[in-house]
Amino acid sequence: GITLEDWSPLGGHDSRHGEVLELPIVQSIAASHGVSTAQVALKWTLQHGMTLATGTTEEEHMRTDLDVFGFRLTDEEVASISGIQNQETMLHLKSFWNDTIEEMR
């Protein structure tokens, strides 16, 4: 089969996508589990069966990123985050295709 890999699961360097960690729903979910918003985003990715590609040179940051196995998101929490992800993805794809079509003209 095909394994999906989530590059920049925390939003990446593009300022349009880095806001996921600041969304109230993600903050609320993180608070309810006693974890960071980054851990919630990483856990969402893992619960979808994807592998992760994160990047840092800071050891403590690595440890925090890897500390996502002590909790599980509920089905409702996953659905809430999926709704956000789907909206962001669709906006990004629409922008990408509009830009691509414009360049081809």
PDB file of C-alpha atoms in Angstrom:
ATOM      1  CA  GLY A   1       0.000   0.000   0.000  1.00  0.00           C
ATOM      2  CA  ILE A   2       0.853   3.643   0.038  1.00  0.00           C
ATOM      3  CA  THR A   3       1.954   5.377   3.228  1.00  0.00           C
ATOM      4  CA  LEU A   4       1.129   9.054   3.462  1.00  0.00           C
ATOM      5  CA  GLU A   5       3.690  11.349   5.051  1.00  0.00           C
ATOM      6  CA  ASP A   6       2.651  14.654   6.541  1.00  0.00           C
ATOM      7  CA  TRP A   7       5.317  17.287   5.898  1.00  0.00           C
ATOM      8  CA  SER A   8       4.965  20.367   8.081  1.00  0.00           C
ATOM      9  CA  PRO A   9       2.058  18.966  10.110  1.00  0.00           C
ATOM     10  CA  LEU A  10       2.218  22.023  12.354  1.00  0.00           C
ATOM     11  CA  GLY A  11       1.497  24.435   9.532  1.00  0.00           C
ATOM     12  CA  GLY A  12       4.863  24.936   7.898  1.00  0.00           C
ATOM     13  CA  HIS A  13       6.617  28.176   7.194  1.00  0.00           C
ATOM     14  CA  ASP A  14       3.783  29.670   5.169  1.00  0.00           C
ATOM     15  CA  SER A  15       2.086  32.238   7.409  1.00  0.00           C
ATOM     16  CA  ARG A  16      -1.326  31.311   5.964  1.00  0.00           C
ATOM     17  CA  HIS A  17      -1.029  27.817   7.395  1.00  0.00           C
ATOM     18  CA  GLY A  18       0.874  28.434  10.643  1.00  0.00           C
ATOM     19  CA  GLU A  19      -2.253  29.631  12.398  1.00  0.00           C
ATOM     20  CA  VAL A  20      -3.626  26.148  13.129  1.00  0.00           C
ATOM     21  CA  LEU A  21      -1.874  26.027  16.509  1.00  0.00           C
ATOM     22  CA  GLU A  22      -3.496  29.299  17.524  1.00  0.00           C
ATOM     23  CA  LEU A  23      -7.075  28.301  16.727  1.00  0.00           C
ATOM     24  CA  PRO A  24      -9.384  28.214  19.765  1.00  0.00           C
ATOM     25  CA  ILE A  25     -10.606  24.665  19.037  1.00  0.00           C
ATOM     26  CA  VAL A  26      -7.030  23.337  18.931  1.00  0.00           C
ATOM     27  CA  GLN A  27      -6.150  25.269  22.093  1.00  0.00           C
ATOM     28  CA  SER A  28      -9.244  23.892  23.844  1.00  0.00           C
ATOM     29  CA  ILE A  29      -8.426  20.311  22.870  1.00  0.00           C
ATOM     30  CA  ALA A  30      -4.828  20.754  24.037  1.00  0.00           C
ATOM     31  CA  ALA A  31      -5.951  22.165  27.383  1.00  0.00           C
ATOM     32  CA  SER A  32      -8.378  19.275  27.933  1.00  0.00           C
ATOM     33  CA  HIS A  33      -5.532  16.761  27.487  1.00  0.00           C
ATOM     34  CA  GLY A  34      -2.864  18.810  29.251  1.00  0.00           C
ATOM     35  CA  VAL A  35      -0.644  18.897  26.156  1.00  0.00           C
ATOM     36  CA  SER A  36       0.564  21.524  23.698  1.00  0.00           C
ATOM     37  CA  THR A  37      -1.284  22.548  20.547  1.00  0.00           C
ATOM     38  CA  ALA A  38       1.654  21.126  18.570  1.00  0.00           C
ATOM     39  CA  GLN A  39       1.149  17.741  20.230  1.00  0.00           C
ATOM     40  CA  VAL A  40      -2.548  17.840  19.309  1.00  0.00           C
ATOM     41  CA  ALA A  41      -1.704  18.520  15.638  1.00  0.00           C
ATOM     42  CA  LEU A  42       0.891  15.739  15.600  1.00  0.00           C
ATOM     43  CA  LYS A  43      -1.502  13.305  17.280  1.00  0.00           C
ATOM     44  CA  TRP A  44      -4.212  14.138  14.733  1.00  0.00           C
ATOM     45  CA  THR A  45      -1.769  13.214  11.965  1.00  0.00           C
ATOM     46  CA  LEU A  46      -0.800   9.929  13.640  1.00  0.00           C
ATOM     47  CA  GLN A  47      -4.426   8.966  14.300  1.00  0.00           C
ATOM     48  CA  HIS A  48      -5.001   9.314  10.552  1.00  0.00           C
ATOM     49  CA  GLY A  49      -2.315   6.674   9.962  1.00  0.00           C
ATOM     50  CA  MET A  50       0.202   9.072   8.451  1.00  0.00           C
ATOM     51  CA  THR A  51       3.880   9.283   9.218  1.00  0.00           C
ATOM     52  CA  LEU A  52       5.433  12.599  10.227  1.00  0.00           C
ATOM     53  CA  ALA A  53       8.263  14.756   8.981  1.00  0.00           C
ATOM     54  CA  THR A  54       8.990  17.457  11.518  1.00  0.00           C
ATOM     55  CA  GLY A  55      12.185  19.383  11.864  1.00  0.00           C
ATOM     56  CA  THR A  56      14.092  20.920  14.717  1.00  0.00           C
ATOM     57  CA  THR A  57      17.631  21.005  16.005  1.00  0.00           C
ATOM     58  CA  GLU A  58      16.534  21.551  19.616  1.00  0.00           C
ATOM     59  CA  GLU A  59      16.597  18.398  21.748  1.00  0.00           C
ATOM     60  CA  GLU A  60      13.757  19.519  24.051  1.00  0.00           C
ATOM     61  CA  HIS A  61      11.596  20.357  21.025  1.00  0.00           C
ATOM     62  CA  MET A  62      12.227  16.849  19.664  1.00  0.00           C
ATOM     63  CA  ARG A  63      11.264  15.283  22.994  1.00  0.00           C
ATOM     64  CA  THR A  64       8.021  17.269  23.101  1.00  0.00           C
ATOM     65  CA  ASP A  65       7.168  16.341  19.509  1.00  0.00           C
ATOM     66  CA  LEU A  66       7.692  12.650  20.301  1.00  0.00           C
ATOM     67  CA  ASP A  67       5.625  12.773  23.504  1.00  0.00           C
ATOM     68  CA  VAL A  68       2.280  12.155  21.790  1.00  0.00           C
ATOM     69  CA  PHE A  69       1.565   8.581  22.853  1.00  0.00           C
ATOM     70  CA  GLY A  70       0.153   9.280  26.317  1.00  0.00           C
ATOM     71  CA  PHE A  71      -3.217  10.531  25.083  1.00  0.00           C
ATOM     72  CA  ARG A  72      -5.752   9.880  22.352  1.00  0.00           C
ATOM     73  CA  LEU A  73      -8.032  12.348  20.601  1.00  0.00           C
ATOM     74  CA  THR A  74     -11.735  11.526  20.730  1.00  0.00           C
ATOM     75  CA  ASP A  75     -13.674  10.988  17.516  1.00  0.00           C
ATOM     76  CA  GLU A  76     -15.317  14.387  18.065  1.00  0.00           C
ATOM     77  CA  GLU A  77     -11.952  16.113  18.488  1.00  0.00           C
ATOM     78  CA  VAL A  78     -10.574  14.460  15.351  1.00  0.00           C
ATOM     79  CA  ALA A  79     -13.662  15.565  13.402  1.00  0.00           C
ATOM     80  CA  SER A  80     -13.310  19.144  14.665  1.00  0.00           C
ATOM     81  CA  ILE A  81      -9.678  19.331  13.590  1.00  0.00           C
ATOM     82  CA  SER A  82     -10.434  17.584  10.295  1.00  0.00           C
ATOM     83  CA  GLY A  83     -12.958  20.303   9.494  1.00  0.00           C
ATOM     84  CA  ILE A  84     -10.272  22.934   9.982  1.00  0.00           C
ATOM     85  CA  GLN A  85      -7.752  20.961   7.924  1.00  0.00           C
ATOM     86  CA  ASN A  86     -10.217  20.449   5.074  1.00  0.00           C
ATOM     87  CA  GLN A  87     -11.037  24.169   4.888  1.00  0.00           C
ATOM     88  CA  GLU A  88      -7.346  25.134   4.923  1.00  0.00           C
ATOM     89  CA  THR A  89      -6.470  22.506   2.327  1.00  0.00           C
ATOM     90  CA  MET A  90      -9.248  23.550  -0.014  1.00  0.00           C
ATOM     91  CA  LEU A  91      -8.263  27.218   0.267  1.00  0.00           C
ATOM     92  CA  HIS A  92      -4.633  26.340  -0.401  1.00  0.00           C
ATOM     93  CA  LEU A  93      -5.472  24.147  -3.414  1.00  0.00           C
ATOM     94  CA  LYS A  94      -7.798  26.775  -4.857  1.00  0.00           C
ATOM     95  CA  SER A  95      -5.073  29.396  -4.528  1.00  0.00           C
ATOM     96  CA  PHE A  96      -2.474  27.027  -6.040  1.00  0.00           C
ATOM     97  CA  TRP A  97      -4.636  26.160  -9.055  1.00  0.00           C
ATOM     98  CA  ASN A  98      -5.655  29.778  -9.647  1.00  0.00           C
ATOM     99  CA  ASP A  99      -1.994  30.824  -9.582  1.00  0.00           C
ATOM    100  CA  THR A 100      -1.011  27.928 -11.875  1.00  0.00           C
ATOM    101  CA  ILE A 101      -3.734  28.716 -14.404  1.00  0.00           C
ATOM    102  CA  GLU A 102      -2.762  32.388 -14.358  1.00  0.00           C
ATOM    103  CA  GLU A 103       0.879  31.500 -15.037  1.00  0.00           C
ATOM    104  CA  MET A 104      -0.128  29.329 -17.996  1.00  0.00           C
ATOM    105  CA  ARG A 105      -1.965  32.163 -19.714  1.00  0.00           C
TER     106      ARG A 105
END
